[in-house]
Amino acid sequence: MGVQEVRWGGQGKLKISDGMSFIYSGRVTEDHGSGVGLLLSPAAARALESYECISDRLLTARINCGIIRMTIVVCYAPTDVAEVEEKDQFYQSF
């Protein structure tokens, strides 16, 4: 499950209860935090090959399901109420 508005700074992977894992990438500023995350079931956590925390708004995870290999992308684009500079910076960075 992809999650937006994760308010944790930094990047990493946590093992949580019952074999589930949570991958996150975010930043915290004085006035708010931003970030993305991916909650993995125990089966998905075991199938995880790699992940990359690209920015506080983008992460990817590579999962090998046997016959199928898939890349999951979790993205959180600035909303319409964001400053123009923030939106421009986001869209020009890719």
PDB file of C-alpha atoms in Angstrom:
ATOM      1  CA  MET A   1       0.000   0.000   0.000  1.00  0.00           C
ATOM      2  CA  GLY A   2       1.431   3.381  -1.013  1.00  0.00           C
ATOM      3  CA  VAL A   3       1.228   6.139   1.592  1.00  0.00           C
ATOM      4  CA  GLN A   4       1.591   9.894   1.093  1.00  0.00           C
ATOM      5  CA  GLU A   5       2.243  12.636   3.663  1.00  0.00           C
ATOM      6  CA  VAL A   6       4.536  10.443   5.734  1.00  0.00           C
ATOM      7  CA  ARG A   7       5.902  12.914   8.251  1.00  0.00           C
ATOM      8  CA  TRP A   8       9.183  11.176   9.063  1.00  0.00           C
ATOM      9  CA  GLY A   9      12.505  12.656   8.110  1.00  0.00           C
ATOM     10  CA  GLY A  10      15.160  10.621   6.374  1.00  0.00           C
ATOM     11  CA  GLN A  11      14.959   7.364   4.503  1.00  0.00           C
ATOM     12  CA  GLY A  12      14.825   3.750   5.496  1.00  0.00           C
ATOM     13  CA  LYS A  13      13.076   0.462   5.992  1.00  0.00           C
ATOM     14  CA  LEU A  14      11.393  -0.662   9.200  1.00  0.00           C
ATOM     15  CA  LYS A  15      10.235  -4.117  10.175  1.00  0.00           C
ATOM     16  CA  ILE A  16       6.952  -3.866  12.004  1.00  0.00           C
ATOM     17  CA  SER A  17       4.649  -6.390  13.624  1.00  0.00           C
ATOM     18  CA  ASP A  18       3.701  -9.710  12.049  1.00  0.00           C
ATOM     19  CA  GLY A  19       6.431  -9.664   9.379  1.00  0.00           C
ATOM     20  CA  MET A  20       5.233  -6.480   7.679  1.00  0.00           C
ATOM     21  CA  SER A  21       7.713  -3.839   6.520  1.00  0.00           C
ATOM     22  CA  PHE A  22       7.491  -0.121   5.858  1.00  0.00           C
ATOM     23  CA  ILE A  23       9.798   1.734   3.449  1.00  0.00           C
ATOM     24  CA  TYR A  24       9.823   5.528   3.755  1.00  0.00           C
ATOM     25  CA  SER A  25      11.467   8.626   2.350  1.00  0.00           C
ATOM     26  CA  GLY A  26      10.744  12.087   3.722  1.00  0.00           C
ATOM     27  CA  ARG A  27      11.860  15.399   5.087  1.00  0.00           C
ATOM     28  CA  VAL A  28      10.742  17.607   7.932  1.00  0.00           C
ATOM     29  CA  THR A  29      10.896  21.399   7.796  1.00  0.00           C
ATOM     30  CA  GLU A  30       9.975  24.017  10.403  1.00  0.00           C
ATOM     31  CA  ASP A  31       6.381  24.331   9.238  1.00  0.00           C
ATOM     32  CA  HIS A  32       5.526  20.829   7.967  1.00  0.00           C
ATOM     33  CA  GLY A  33       6.756  17.453   6.822  1.00  0.00           C
ATOM     34  CA  SER A  34       6.425  15.632   3.568  1.00  0.00           C
ATOM     35  CA  GLY A  35       7.174  12.131   2.479  1.00  0.00           C
ATOM     36  CA  VAL A  36       6.068   8.889   0.915  1.00  0.00           C
ATOM     37  CA  GLY A  37       6.005   5.319   2.120  1.00  0.00           C
ATOM     38  CA  LEU A  38       5.225   1.777   1.081  1.00  0.00           C
ATOM     39  CA  LEU A  39       3.647  -0.730   3.464  1.00  0.00           C
ATOM     40  CA  LEU A  40       4.528  -4.324   2.525  1.00  0.00           C
ATOM     41  CA  SER A  41       2.708  -7.474   3.593  1.00  0.00           C
ATOM     42  CA  PRO A  42       4.877 -10.330   4.865  1.00  0.00           C
ATOM     43  CA  ALA A  43       4.796 -12.017   1.415  1.00  0.00           C
ATOM     44  CA  ALA A  44       5.677  -8.753  -0.378  1.00  0.00           C
ATOM     45  CA  ALA A  45       8.442  -8.047   2.154  1.00  0.00           C
ATOM     46  CA  ARG A  46       9.987 -11.455   1.421  1.00  0.00           C
ATOM     47  CA  ALA A  47       9.725 -10.821  -2.348  1.00  0.00           C
ATOM     48  CA  LEU A  48      11.355  -7.366  -2.124  1.00  0.00           C
ATOM     49  CA  GLU A  49      14.522  -7.314  -4.236  1.00  0.00           C
ATOM     50  CA  SER A  50      15.470  -3.663  -3.843  1.00  0.00           C
ATOM     51  CA  TYR A  51      14.146  -0.191  -3.201  1.00  0.00           C
ATOM     52  CA  GLU A  52      15.305   3.336  -3.925  1.00  0.00           C
ATOM     53  CA  CYS A  53      14.335   6.458  -2.007  1.00  0.00           C
ATOM     54  CA  ILE A  54      14.688   9.054  -4.743  1.00  0.00           C
ATOM     55  CA  SER A  55      13.319  12.060  -2.869  1.00  0.00           C
ATOM     56  CA  ASP A  56      10.803  13.007  -0.192  1.00  0.00           C
ATOM     57  CA  ARG A  57       8.137  12.718  -2.907  1.00  0.00           C
ATOM     58  CA  LEU A  58       9.227   9.618  -4.817  1.00  0.00           C
ATOM     59  CA  LEU A  59      10.326   6.076  -4.047  1.00  0.00           C
ATOM     60  CA  THR A  60      10.468   2.842  -6.028  1.00  0.00           C
ATOM     61  CA  ALA A  61      10.496  -0.801  -4.959  1.00  0.00           C
ATOM     62  CA  ARG A  62      11.358  -3.868  -7.041  1.00  0.00           C
ATOM     63  CA  ILE A  63       9.425  -7.034  -6.166  1.00  0.00           C
ATOM     64  CA  ASN A  64      10.027 -10.517  -7.580  1.00  0.00           C
ATOM     65  CA  CYS A  65       6.815 -12.579  -7.483  1.00  0.00           C
ATOM     66  CA  GLY A  66       8.271 -15.648  -9.172  1.00  0.00           C
ATOM     67  CA  ILE A  67       6.907 -15.417 -12.703  1.00  0.00           C
ATOM     68  CA  ILE A  68       6.507 -11.647 -12.533  1.00  0.00           C
ATOM     69  CA  ARG A  69       8.964  -8.941 -11.517  1.00  0.00           C
ATOM     70  CA  MET A  70       7.361  -5.579 -10.882  1.00  0.00           C
ATOM     71  CA  THR A  71       8.422  -2.090  -9.969  1.00  0.00           C
ATOM     72  CA  ILE A  72       6.135  -0.154  -7.656  1.00  0.00           C
ATOM     73  CA  VAL A  73       6.335   3.636  -7.757  1.00  0.00           C
ATOM     74  CA  VAL A  74       5.000   5.751  -4.896  1.00  0.00           C
ATOM     75  CA  CYS A  75       4.732   9.427  -5.829  1.00  0.00           C
ATOM     76  CA  TYR A  76       3.283  12.434  -4.066  1.00  0.00           C
ATOM     77  CA  ALA A  77       3.073  15.453  -6.371  1.00  0.00           C
ATOM     78  CA  PRO A  78       2.474  18.930  -4.927  1.00  0.00           C
ATOM     79  CA  THR A  79      -1.199  19.781  -4.654  1.00  0.00           C
ATOM     80  CA  ASP A  80      -2.891  22.727  -6.299  1.00  0.00           C
ATOM     81  CA  VAL A  81      -2.517  24.858  -3.158  1.00  0.00           C
ATOM     82  CA  ALA A  82       1.293  24.485  -3.143  1.00  0.00           C
ATOM     83  CA  GLU A  83       3.507  27.414  -4.040  1.00  0.00           C
ATOM     84  CA  VAL A  84       4.261  27.784  -7.758  1.00  0.00           C
ATOM     85  CA  GLU A  85       7.996  27.440  -7.095  1.00  0.00           C
ATOM     86  CA  GLU A  86       7.465  24.121  -5.310  1.00  0.00           C
ATOM     87  CA  LYS A  87       5.380  22.746  -8.198  1.00  0.00           C
ATOM     88  CA  ASP A  88       7.886  23.968 -10.794  1.00  0.00           C
ATOM     89  CA  GLN A  89      10.789  22.424  -8.884  1.00  0.00           C
ATOM     90  CA  PHE A  90       8.983  19.081  -8.618  1.00  0.00           C
ATOM     91  CA  TYR A  91       8.042  18.811 -12.283  1.00  0.00           C
ATOM     92  CA  GLN A  92      11.414  20.053 -13.556  1.00  0.00           C
ATOM     93  CA  SER A  93      13.369  17.564 -11.426  1.00  0.00           C
ATOM     94  CA  PHE A  94      12.183  14.582 -13.480  1.00  0.00           C
TER      95      PHE A  94
END
